Every structure is written in C-alpha cells, then in structure tokens.
Amino acid sequence: MKDYASLWLAYKTKKNNRDCRYLRSIHITGTDASDERVKNAEKELKTGLKAMLDTEPEFIYGQTSDPIQITDGKSILDSEEYKISLEGDALCIEAHSGAGILYAAFDVLRTIACERDVEAEYASGKCVRPSNPLRMLNHWDNMDGDIERGYSGKSFFFVDNEIVIDERTVDYARLIASVGINGVVINNVNVKDAASYMITDRYFDKLARLGEIFAGYGIGLYLSLNYASTIEIGGLDSADPLDEQVIAWWKTKMKEVFTKIPTLKGFLVKADSEGRPGPFTYGRTQADGANMLADIVKDYGAIIIWRCFVYNCMQDWRDTKTDRARAGYDNFMPMDGDYHDNVILQIKNGPMDFQIREPVSPLLGGLKKTNRMLEVQIAQEYTGQQIDVCFLIPMFKEVLQFRTYVAENKDRVSDIISGETFGSRFSGIAAVTNTGNDHNWTGNYLAGANLFGFGRLSFDTELSCEQIAEEFAKMTISEDSDVVRTVTDILLPSRAIYEKYSAPLGIGWMVRPATHYGCSVDGYEYDRWGTYHRADHLGIGVDRTDKGTGYALQYNEPNASLYNSPEECPDELVLFFHHLPYTHRLHSGKTVIQHIYDSHFEGYEEAKQLAAKWDTLKGRIDDEIFENVKERFERQLVNAREWCDQVNSYFFRKSGIPDEKGRQIW
Ligand code: GCU
C-alpha cells in the first residue's frame, strides 16, 4: 500500500463499458514497440483496463503504411499527435512517436474513468495534437527539502541536499504525463548555495536516472541554473557573458553536463531579479546573458528558458513615475529580435506577481520576433495557499483568450504561445507547481484540480473549465453524479469568491508581507510607507495612465486606450490602472466604496456556502478526502472573515462613507 494518494489514476471499478468489444484487442501502429514510452503506455492500459473493466486486452503492434496527417505541416518538438479509432473489434492507436502513444493511452483510460462511451468517442476517429509544444511544471524545490512557496509538505525530489528517486518519482511522472505535461524543472529558480552544485559530479548519476524515468513518460528534464556559476563553482571572478574565460568555462561545463545527463533538455534562468546575479552586473543586456548560454547548449539540442521577472524590488514607491508593472516590458522589448533561436522568454501572466487579478502582461503581446512562454502559478502563493479553495483554471482561460492585437488575427495569448502567431517552434506554458510530499500531493485535495487542470489546459487550451472540473471530480473524488455536481459547484465559482473577499478591483496585494497569506491592507513588502494602493481619504488606486506611470500605453491599441480611460476600463481592473474617488461610479452602477463593502460581505457569505456544500458530502465520499477539505474550509472561513472585516473597516475609516445598506462594519 502506497503512502500517498493515486489521485486521478486511482482506476476504480466501472460498471459500464464492461462488455465493450473494442477493448479486447488494441492495435498500436506508427512507432517502435521497444520505445520506453510505448512500453509504459501498454503497462498503463493493462493496469487501468484490468482495474476498471476487468479486461486483459491483447496488444498488436504494426507499422502504419499511411502516416497520419493531423497538422498543417508545422514542426513541433517531438511529434506528439495521436489518432484513436475503432476497426472491427479493435481499438487502434496511431502516433508518430512514443509520446503520442502514451497520450492516446491516457485518453482511452480517461474516457473509461469518466464513463464516456467508447464508441461515441472514437468511432469516427479522434485526432489530437497538443495545443502547446512545451507544457511544463516548475518546481521551486530547494535541495534541503524545503519548497519556496510550497503548501503541501516538503520536496519529494530532494532531502538533505540529496536527490531522492523512488516509487513516488515514477508515480509523479505517471500523474503528470497523464494530463499532458512534457517538461519539468525540478529545482527552485532561486539557485543558491548547495543547489549551485547541481551541475557537478555529485549529482550527475541521480540526475541521469531521473532523466531516464521522465523520458519514459515523455517528460523532459530541465534544471534551474545559477547565472553566476562561473563564480560560485567555477573559481572565476566574473560571470560577464562576453568574457572569453567565462564562455570557455561554460563550454567545458556543458559538455560534461550533457555527456553525463543525456536526456537533459535545457535550463531555466532567473537573472538580475530579487538578488539573483545576472548580466546587468557587467553592463550587459539580458539578451547577451541568454544568448551566451543558448549558443553553448545548442550543440546538445537544448534550450535556455530565460525569465522576464526582472524588476527593481528596491524601487521607492513614493516616486509616482517609476512602476514595477512596467519593468518586464521596459527591460525586454528593446531587444526583441536579438534573442537566439533556442532562447525562450518566460513571462508571468501579469506584470506584477500572480495576484488574484492582474491585467495580462503587455510583454506577451508586445514581442514579435522572440520565442516566449507563459508562466502561471498553481502554487497558490497569493490565492489562498491551498488552504482556501481557488480553482485557477477560469483565470488561466481568461489569460489565454486575451486578444493582444499583436497581429491582425490569431492574436490571442493562446495563439502566441502555441506558436501559431509567429510560427515559433519553442513556445508554450509553464506553471509554478503546487505539489509536495503530503499524502494527497497538493495539501488540499481540491488544489489537485489546479494540477490536473493546468495539465489538461496546457494540452488542449480549448477545453472548458466545466469539463476540466468535472473530469477531475469524477476521476479523483467520486463518480456519483451528485457528488461530481457538488464538487464542480464548489470549484467553478471559487476564484471569483476569493477575489471578492481579497484585494478589490484589481489593486492587488494587501497580503501579509513575507508569508503572503491573510490580509494586511498596507502590507506590500517592497513599500515601507504603506502607500502601494495610494489610498487616502478621497480615493484609491494607482494611476498607470499616460498621466501617471504610463504603463497602460505598453499595450497595443485598442487595449491601450481601453485601459487608459477610467470610463472604459473594465471594473475588475479599474484600480490597477486608475486612482479614483471612492464615489466614482463603476459600470456596475455601484460606487467604488460600495463595491468594496458589497463584494467583501458577499465573498465571505459565498465562502460559507461553499463550505456548507462540502458538508453535504459527508459519508458519500472517502472520509480522508472529506476531512482534509473540511479542515481547510474551516481555515478558509476564518481567513475570508478577516479579509472582509479588515478591508471594509480600513476603507470605512479612510473614506468616512457609510455602507448604504447599513451593515455593521467592524
Ligand atoms: C515571487 C515569490 C518569490 C519567487 C519569485 C519568482 O516574488 O514570492 O518567492 O522567488 O516570485 O517568481 O522568482
């Protein structure tokens, strides 16, 4: 018995599909049967079909004479497409690669686990191609076992500066491959101390083994790199990207690294940010830094993923013209076109830092000649820390559907990161992940929906939030349709509810400094004067218009004008872009202050309703799941109440304007 949950790979016994004639024989064509991924696909199908349907299918391997044509000739990393069809009494799977076969196997297993009809699903031939070439998870695991912004225990990759490889490692690969993830960065972007030694002899054997396990599930292994490794472990006194000695050191190092870890796919780099070293120290550009490394790893077919979270965290917030939100665009746009082919810029979804509501980063739709990847966070750092339920897929869908106007058509964020808009080969989506060594992997069982959902969405950006939530509930919690409805009724509105009781109208922050959980209206940690939100007795909000910091003008038209105008700016972002009087009327018809009061009272009430819905599941689902989420809900209600009270009383005292509904504000 494993001491951790199987989550959506629990493969419970099913009543329907039992007599399905197609599942007695499975034909696999187009790939080499000895490919590790194909072997794992077969293993998974055998285990899953036996457990769910008590069937032991016969597997027949063949070559396809007529290669499947799903794409329009575009190149992707490693062809991951697949086709599933029914022929005679057999289920047929075709793919160009082992990865395609593996994804097809998980597709079939999901169909059965979700009790969908095999014939309806596959009779007319289902062809699937993942939306994004790269679909990655970024672990912020430190080598001592702690996880930066981790809310579900310790790392399962590292204990006391050693790499751990065990059954859980394999099950982790299975879990994430089953939802379509094809890349994992195992260590924290803040590469400090012992972690600098990750690319030394001490860790090569284990990393090679880990890379092989991952490869068997179609997952590429990536590492975070310390930009100043030449100094930290190389004995040089510089990390200048144009210095010959520095370049020579990296060449030798990379040769060693890729020889010892042949499956390694590349590196993630956080440079010049929050105390991390980078090329700025030497008067060089971000492109100089990224290109130097990229040119060296290119010989090994690898990539450099360079983060754009570069800003001055020491900015004096009393200066109303400098603005952290501008930093990504200001730092990276001028070098559009300078980055080499195997560099990908990784850009957070918003210009600040994973707040519950932010506008989409203008850099995502600004660059025209540079590979890019969207970075989101499923670790709920600012969104309830896996105590509060906050299903983030609706937020990610909004980001993906955002029109950037960077091109005449195909200009949504999803089009850009899929590679469609600019024909980029290296692009995709990454999430800062929410896993740890807790029994249920994600602290709160319902936070598992973000891990599951992120994978599913990264593979198919057109999936609906409803379908994702339903599949998660069915596969992880229970197949009883009433239970599934209750779980989806909790998940789907949970982000909107969290937003209601936390920072209002896009202003962001107001969280406790350092921990980032709980309310502290003046708590923005990089501003010791408590002026982040610029609230006084007359109004609130940051002026980011052409009269303020000018951030709104970083967008392409018509977005720039939309955000620049207090009348046109969408309500949910209005305080991100504008400083407004409390009496300003929103599109909703409410004043800013009344919106603050109403949304906070409602948010708390609605959180109570979610908890009450969960209570109805007692005795109808596994006790362990029930109790885990119940305990989290108890803490969520304390948090929601605190936010509601603090925000409302703060703004009542500041503005002196009473609630028009006469409710008591503490
Ligand atoms: C946030 C987070 C840090 C993290 C940083 C990053 O600021 O609080 O812990 O290192 O993001 O994305 O690099």
PDB file of N, CA and C in Angstrom, residues 409-475:
ATOM      1  N   ASN A 409      -4.840  38.698 -37.061  1.00  0.00           N
ATOM      2  CA  ASN A 409      -5.648  37.631 -36.475  1.00  0.00           C
ATOM      3  C   ASN A 409      -4.713  36.666 -35.764  1.00  0.00           C
ATOM      4  N   LYS A 410      -5.305  35.644 -35.160  1.00  0.00           N
ATOM      5  CA  LYS A 410      -4.502  34.728 -34.338  1.00  0.00           C
ATOM      6  C   LYS A 410      -3.640  35.524 -33.358  1.00  0.00           C
ATOM      7  N   ASP A 411      -4.280  36.414 -32.633  1.00  0.00           N
ATOM      8  CA  ASP A 411      -3.511  37.290 -31.751  1.00  0.00           C
ATOM      9  C   ASP A 411      -3.796  37.044 -30.270  1.00  0.00           C
ATOM     10  N   ARG A 412      -4.562  35.966 -29.971  1.00  0.00           N
ATOM     11  CA  ARG A 412      -4.810  35.670 -28.560  1.00  0.00           C
ATOM     12  C   ARG A 412      -3.520  35.121 -27.927  1.00  0.00           C
ATOM     13  N   VAL A 413      -3.450  35.243 -26.610  1.00  0.00           N
ATOM     14  CA  VAL A 413      -2.264  34.697 -25.927  1.00  0.00           C
ATOM     15  C   VAL A 413      -2.106  33.217 -26.271  1.00  0.00           C
ATOM     16  N   SER A 414      -3.221  32.496 -26.350  1.00  0.00           N
ATOM     17  CA  SER A 414      -3.121  31.061 -26.671  1.00  0.00           C
ATOM     18  C   SER A 414      -2.522  30.850 -28.061  1.00  0.00           C
ATOM     19  N   ASP A 415      -2.829  31.732 -29.008  1.00  0.00           N
ATOM     20  CA  ASP A 415      -2.257  31.588 -30.363  1.00  0.00           C
ATOM     21  C   ASP A 415      -0.749  31.854 -30.343  1.00  0.00           C
ATOM     22  N   ILE A 416      -0.362  32.840 -29.535  1.00  0.00           N
ATOM     23  CA  ILE A 416       1.058  33.205 -29.491  1.00  0.00           C
ATOM     24  C   ILE A 416       1.874  32.071 -28.884  1.00  0.00           C
ATOM     25  N   ILE A 417       1.395  31.557 -27.751  1.00  0.00           N
ATOM     26  CA  ILE A 417       2.221  30.545 -27.069  1.00  0.00           C
ATOM     27  C   ILE A 417       2.147  29.176 -27.752  1.00  0.00           C
ATOM     28  N   SER A 418       1.129  28.972 -28.556  1.00  0.00           N
ATOM     29  CA  SER A 418       1.076  27.696 -29.281  1.00  0.00           C
ATOM     30  C   SER A 418       2.051  27.723 -30.449  1.00  0.00           C
ATOM     31  N   GLY A 419       2.525  28.914 -30.796  1.00  0.00           N
ATOM     32  CA  GLY A 419       3.447  29.039 -31.930  1.00  0.00           C
ATOM     33  C   GLY A 419       2.743  29.466 -33.207  1.00  0.00           C
ATOM     34  N   GLU A 420       1.396  29.537 -33.150  1.00  0.00           N
ATOM     35  CA  GLU A 420       0.625  29.857 -34.366  1.00  0.00           C
ATOM     36  C   GLU A 420       0.923  31.252 -34.893  1.00  0.00           C
ATOM     37  N   THR A 421       0.925  32.247 -34.018  1.00  0.00           N
ATOM     38  CA  THR A 421       1.012  33.631 -34.490  1.00  0.00           C
ATOM     39  C   THR A 421       2.296  33.905 -35.248  1.00  0.00           C
ATOM     40  N   PHE A 422       3.404  33.505 -34.672  1.00  0.00           N
ATOM     41  CA  PHE A 422       4.686  33.853 -35.293  1.00  0.00           C
ATOM     42  C   PHE A 422       5.463  32.627 -35.789  1.00  0.00           C
ATOM     43  N   GLY A 423       4.792  31.490 -35.794  1.00  0.00           N
ATOM     44  CA  GLY A 423       5.465  30.279 -36.272  1.00  0.00           C
ATOM     45  C   GLY A 423       6.628  29.839 -35.402  1.00  0.00           C
ATOM     46  N   SER A 424       6.577  30.178 -34.099  1.00  0.00           N
ATOM     47  CA  SER A 424       7.712  29.768 -33.268  1.00  0.00           C
ATOM     48  C   SER A 424       7.648  28.283 -32.944  1.00  0.00           C
ATOM     49  N   ARG A 425       8.802  27.709 -32.876  1.00  0.00           N
ATOM     50  CA  ARG A 425       8.900  26.278 -32.595  1.00  0.00           C
ATOM     51  C   ARG A 425       8.992  26.043 -31.088  1.00  0.00           C
ATOM     52  N   PHE A 426       9.709  26.932 -30.414  1.00  0.00           N
ATOM     53  CA  PHE A 426       9.862  26.786 -28.968  1.00  0.00           C
ATOM     54  C   PHE A 426       8.942  27.772 -28.276  1.00  0.00           C
ATOM     55  N   SER A 427       7.850  27.274 -27.765  1.00  0.00           N
ATOM     56  CA  SER A 427       6.924  28.146 -27.044  1.00  0.00           C
ATOM     57  C   SER A 427       6.032  27.249 -26.200  1.00  0.00           C
ATOM     58  N   GLY A 428       5.188  27.845 -25.388  1.00  0.00           N
ATOM     59  CA  GLY A 428       4.307  27.027 -24.566  1.00  0.00           C
ATOM     60  C   GLY A 428       3.923  27.685 -23.264  1.00  0.00           C
ATOM     61  N   ILE A 429       3.730  26.857 -22.270  1.00  0.00           N
ATOM     62  CA  ILE A 429       3.188  27.340 -20.992  1.00  0.00           C
ATOM     63  C   ILE A 429       3.833  26.570 -19.832  1.00  0.00           C
ATOM     64  N   ALA A 430       4.095  27.295 -18.749  1.00  0.00           N
ATOM     65  CA  ALA A 430       4.684  26.656 -17.563  1.00  0.00           C
ATOM     66  C   ALA A 430       3.902  27.091 -16.337  1.00  0.00           C
ATOM     67  N   ALA A 431       3.819  26.204 -15.359  1.00  0.00           N
ATOM     68  CA  ALA A 431       3.192  26.583 -14.089  1.00  0.00           C
ATOM     69  C   ALA A 431       4.150  26.323 -12.949  1.00  0.00           C
ATOM     70  N   VAL A 432       4.247  27.289 -12.050  1.00  0.00           N
ATOM     71  CA  VAL A 432       4.948  27.056 -10.789  1.00  0.00           C
ATOM     72  C   VAL A 432       4.043  26.100 -10.022  1.00  0.00           C
ATOM     73  N   THR A 433       4.568  24.936  -9.713  1.00  0.00           N
ATOM     74  CA  THR A 433       3.677  23.856  -9.311  1.00  0.00           C
ATOM     75  C   THR A 433       3.309  23.862  -7.826  1.00  0.00           C
ATOM     76  N   ASN A 434       2.301  23.068  -7.491  1.00  0.00           N
ATOM     77  CA  ASN A 434       1.729  23.105  -6.141  1.00  0.00           C
ATOM     78  C   ASN A 434       1.903  21.796  -5.380  1.00  0.00           C
ATOM     79  N   THR A 435       2.862  20.980  -5.795  1.00  0.00           N
ATOM     80  CA  THR A 435       2.992  19.663  -5.171  1.00  0.00           C
ATOM     81  C   THR A 435       4.050  19.620  -4.074  1.00  0.00           C
ATOM     82  N   GLY A 436       3.905  18.626  -3.217  1.00  0.00           N
ATOM     83  CA  GLY A 436       4.894  18.353  -2.183  1.00  0.00           C
ATOM     84  C   GLY A 436       4.706  16.924  -1.716  1.00  0.00           C
ATOM     85  N   ASN A 437       5.353  16.549  -0.629  1.00  0.00           N
ATOM     86  CA  ASN A 437       5.264  15.147  -0.215  1.00  0.00           C
ATOM     87  C   ASN A 437       4.088  14.844   0.702  1.00  0.00           C
ATOM     88  N   ASP A 438       3.113  15.740   0.789  1.00  0.00           N
ATOM     89  CA  ASP A 438       1.885  15.419   1.515  1.00  0.00           C
ATOM     90  C   ASP A 438       1.250  14.171   0.915  1.00  0.00           C
ATOM     91  N   HIS A 439       0.481  13.484   1.737  1.00  0.00           N
ATOM     92  CA  HIS A 439      -0.190  12.270   1.269  1.00  0.00           C
ATOM     93  C   HIS A 439      -0.971  12.519  -0.029  1.00  0.00           C
ATOM     94  N   ASN A 440      -1.670  13.657  -0.071  1.00  0.00           N
ATOM     95  CA  ASN A 440      -2.505  13.927  -1.260  1.00  0.00           C
ATOM     96  C   ASN A 440      -1.794  14.810  -2.286  1.00  0.00           C
ATOM     97  N   TRP A 441      -0.520  15.025  -2.155  1.00  0.00           N
ATOM     98  CA  TRP A 441       0.364  15.760  -3.077  1.00  0.00           C
ATOM     99  C   TRP A 441       0.198  17.284  -3.041  1.00  0.00           C
ATOM    100  N   THR A 442      -1.040  17.779  -2.854  1.00  0.00           N
ATOM    101  CA  THR A 442      -1.267  19.218  -3.015  1.00  0.00           C
ATOM    102  C   THR A 442      -1.862  19.882  -1.762  1.00  0.00           C
ATOM    103  N   GLY A 443      -1.696  19.277  -0.614  1.00  0.00           N
ATOM    104  CA  GLY A 443      -2.197  19.895   0.626  1.00  0.00           C
ATOM    105  C   GLY A 443      -3.694  19.749   0.761  1.00  0.00           C
ATOM    106  N   ASN A 444      -4.404  20.500  -0.032  1.00  0.00           N
ATOM    107  CA  ASN A 444      -5.854  20.400  -0.084  1.00  0.00           C
ATOM    108  C   ASN A 444      -6.196  19.517  -1.290  1.00  0.00           C
ATOM    109  N   TYR A 445      -7.051  18.501  -1.073  1.00  0.00           N
ATOM    110  CA  TYR A 445      -7.410  17.644  -2.212  1.00  0.00           C
ATOM    111  C   TYR A 445      -7.935  18.463  -3.382  1.00  0.00           C
ATOM    112  N   LEU A 446      -8.679  19.524  -3.061  1.00  0.00           N
ATOM    113  CA  LEU A 446      -9.266  20.298  -4.159  1.00  0.00           C
ATOM    114  C   LEU A 446      -8.222  21.117  -4.918  1.00  0.00           C
ATOM    115  N   ALA A 447      -7.059  21.343  -4.305  1.00  0.00           N
ATOM    116  CA  ALA A 447      -5.991  22.034  -5.034  1.00  0.00           C
ATOM    117  C   ALA A 447      -5.438  21.128  -6.133  1.00  0.00           C
ATOM    118  N   GLY A 448      -5.695  19.831  -6.010  1.00  0.00           N
ATOM    119  CA  GLY A 448      -5.312  18.889  -7.062  1.00  0.00           C
ATOM    120  C   GLY A 448      -5.969  19.251  -8.385  1.00  0.00           C
ATOM    121  N   ALA A 449      -7.111  19.919  -8.299  1.00  0.00           N
ATOM    122  CA  ALA A 449      -7.821  20.314  -9.527  1.00  0.00           C
ATOM    123  C   ALA A 449      -6.996  21.311 -10.330  1.00  0.00           C
ATOM    124  N   ASN A 450      -6.151  22.072  -9.659  1.00  0.00           N
ATOM    125  CA  ASN A 450      -5.295  23.013 -10.397  1.00  0.00           C
ATOM    126  C   ASN A 450      -4.142  22.296 -11.096  1.00  0.00           C
ATOM    127  N   LEU A 451      -3.625  21.257 -10.457  1.00  0.00           N
ATOM    128  CA  LEU A 451      -2.553  20.477 -11.098  1.00  0.00           C
ATOM    129  C   LEU A 451      -3.121  19.726 -12.306  1.00  0.00           C
ATOM    130  N   PHE A 452      -4.222  19.031 -12.053  1.00  0.00           N
ATOM    131  CA  PHE A 452      -4.895  18.297 -13.129  1.00  0.00           C
ATOM    132  C   PHE A 452      -5.294  19.271 -14.242  1.00  0.00           C
ATOM    133  N   GLY A 453      -5.936  20.360 -13.827  1.00  0.00           N
ATOM    134  CA  GLY A 453      -6.485  21.316 -14.791  1.00  0.00           C
ATOM    135  C   GLY A 453      -5.414  22.022 -15.590  1.00  0.00           C
ATOM    136  N   PHE A 454      -4.306  22.354 -14.940  1.00  0.00           N
ATOM    137  CA  PHE A 454      -3.236  23.025 -15.686  1.00  0.00           C
ATOM    138  C   PHE A 454      -2.716  22.112 -16.798  1.00  0.00           C
ATOM    139  N   GLY A 455      -2.504  20.852 -16.444  1.00  0.00           N
ATOM    140  CA  GLY A 455      -2.015  19.911 -17.455  1.00  0.00           C
ATOM    141  C   GLY A 455      -3.000  19.787 -18.603  1.00  0.00           C
ATOM    142  N   ARG A 456      -4.246  19.541 -18.266  1.00  0.00           N
ATOM    143  CA  ARG A 456      -5.268  19.348 -19.305  1.00  0.00           C
ATOM    144  C   ARG A 456      -5.365  20.579 -20.200  1.00  0.00           C
ATOM    145  N   LEU A 457      -5.340  21.767 -19.581  1.00  0.00           N
ATOM    146  CA  LEU A 457      -5.478  23.006 -20.352  1.00  0.00           C
ATOM    147  C   LEU A 457      -4.239  23.270 -21.207  1.00  0.00           C
ATOM    148  N   SER A 458      -3.078  22.934 -20.684  1.00  0.00           N
ATOM    149  CA  SER A 458      -1.869  23.184 -21.470  1.00  0.00           C
ATOM    150  C   SER A 458      -1.854  22.275 -22.701  1.00  0.00           C
ATOM    151  N   PHE A 459      -2.457  21.124 -22.576  1.00  0.00           N
ATOM    152  CA  PHE A 459      -2.514  20.171 -23.694  1.00  0.00           C
ATOM    153  C   PHE A 459      -3.596  20.571 -24.693  1.00  0.00           C
ATOM    154  N   ASP A 460      -4.706  21.082 -24.151  1.00  0.00           N
ATOM    155  CA  ASP A 460      -5.812  21.482 -25.030  1.00  0.00           C
ATOM    156  C   ASP A 460      -6.416  22.775 -24.491  1.00  0.00           C
ATOM    157  N   THR A 461      -5.961  23.894 -25.016  1.00  0.00           N
ATOM    158  CA  THR A 461      -6.380  25.184 -24.449  1.00  0.00           C
ATOM    159  C   THR A 461      -7.851  25.493 -24.736  1.00  0.00           C
ATOM    160  N   GLU A 462      -8.479  24.690 -25.580  1.00  0.00           N
ATOM    161  CA  GLU A 462      -9.894  24.959 -25.859  1.00  0.00           C
ATOM    162  C   GLU A 462     -10.832  24.245 -24.890  1.00  0.00           C
ATOM    163  N   LEU A 463     -10.311  23.395 -24.022  1.00  0.00           N
ATOM    164  CA  LEU A 463     -11.188  22.700 -23.064  1.00  0.00           C
ATOM    165  C   LEU A 463     -11.896  23.721 -22.180  1.00  0.00           C
ATOM    166  N   SER A 464     -13.112  23.394 -21.760  1.00  0.00           N
ATOM    167  CA  SER A 464     -13.826  24.342 -20.887  1.00  0.00           C
ATOM    168  C   SER A 464     -13.488  24.063 -19.428  1.00  0.00           C
ATOM    169  N   CYS A 465     -13.686  25.094 -18.617  1.00  0.00           N
ATOM    170  CA  CYS A 465     -13.442  24.937 -17.170  1.00  0.00           C
ATOM    171  C   CYS A 465     -14.360  23.860 -16.609  1.00  0.00           C
ATOM    172  N   GLU A 466     -15.590  23.830 -17.143  1.00  0.00           N
ATOM    173  CA  GLU A 466     -16.581  22.865 -16.649  1.00  0.00           C
ATOM    174  C   GLU A 466     -16.102  21.436 -16.907  1.00  0.00           C
ATOM    175  N   GLN A 467     -15.629  21.199 -18.140  1.00  0.00           N
ATOM    176  CA  GLN A 467     -15.181  19.833 -18.459  1.00  0.00           C
ATOM    177  C   GLN A 467     -13.995  19.428 -17.580  1.00  0.00           C
ATOM    178  N   ILE A 468     -13.082  20.357 -17.395  1.00  0.00           N
ATOM    179  CA  ILE A 468     -11.893  20.039 -16.592  1.00  0.00           C
ATOM    180  C   ILE A 468     -12.292  19.733 -15.149  1.00  0.00           C
ATOM    181  N   ALA A 469     -13.158  20.589 -14.598  1.00  0.00           N
ATOM    182  CA  ALA A 469     -13.580  20.385 -13.198  1.00  0.00           C
ATOM    183  C   ALA A 469     -14.322  19.060 -13.052  1.00  0.00           C
ATOM    184  N   GLU A 470     -15.152  18.766 -14.030  1.00  0.00           N
ATOM    185  CA  GLU A 470     -15.936  17.535 -13.957  1.00  0.00           C
ATOM    186  C   GLU A 470     -15.043  16.299 -14.056  1.00  0.00           C
ATOM    187  N   GLU A 471     -14.110  16.333 -14.983  1.00  0.00           N
ATOM    188  CA  GLU A 471     -13.195  15.178 -15.111  1.00  0.00           C
ATOM    189  C   GLU A 471     -12.409  14.977 -13.820  1.00  0.00           C
ATOM    190  N   PHE A 472     -11.938  16.092 -13.251  1.00  0.00           N
ATOM    191  CA  PHE A 472     -11.161  15.974 -12.009  1.00  0.00           C
ATOM    192  C   PHE A 472     -12.019  15.337 -10.915  1.00  0.00           C
ATOM    193  N   ALA A 473     -13.242  15.868 -10.763  1.00  0.00           N
ATOM    194  CA  ALA A 473     -14.116  15.375  -9.691  1.00  0.00           C
ATOM    195  C   ALA A 473     -14.418  13.893  -9.879  1.00  0.00           C
ATOM    196  N   LYS A 474     -14.715  13.513 -11.116  1.00  0.00           N
ATOM    197  CA  LYS A 474     -15.073  12.117 -11.401  1.00  0.00           C
ATOM    198  C   LYS A 474     -13.904  11.185 -11.182  1.00  0.00           C
ATOM    199  N   MET A 475     -12.731  11.589 -11.639  1.00  0.00           N
ATOM    200  CA  MET A 475     -11.590  10.689 -11.590  1.00  0.00           C
ATOM    201  C   MET A 475     -10.929  10.674 -10.213  1.00  0.00           C
TER     202      MET A 475
END
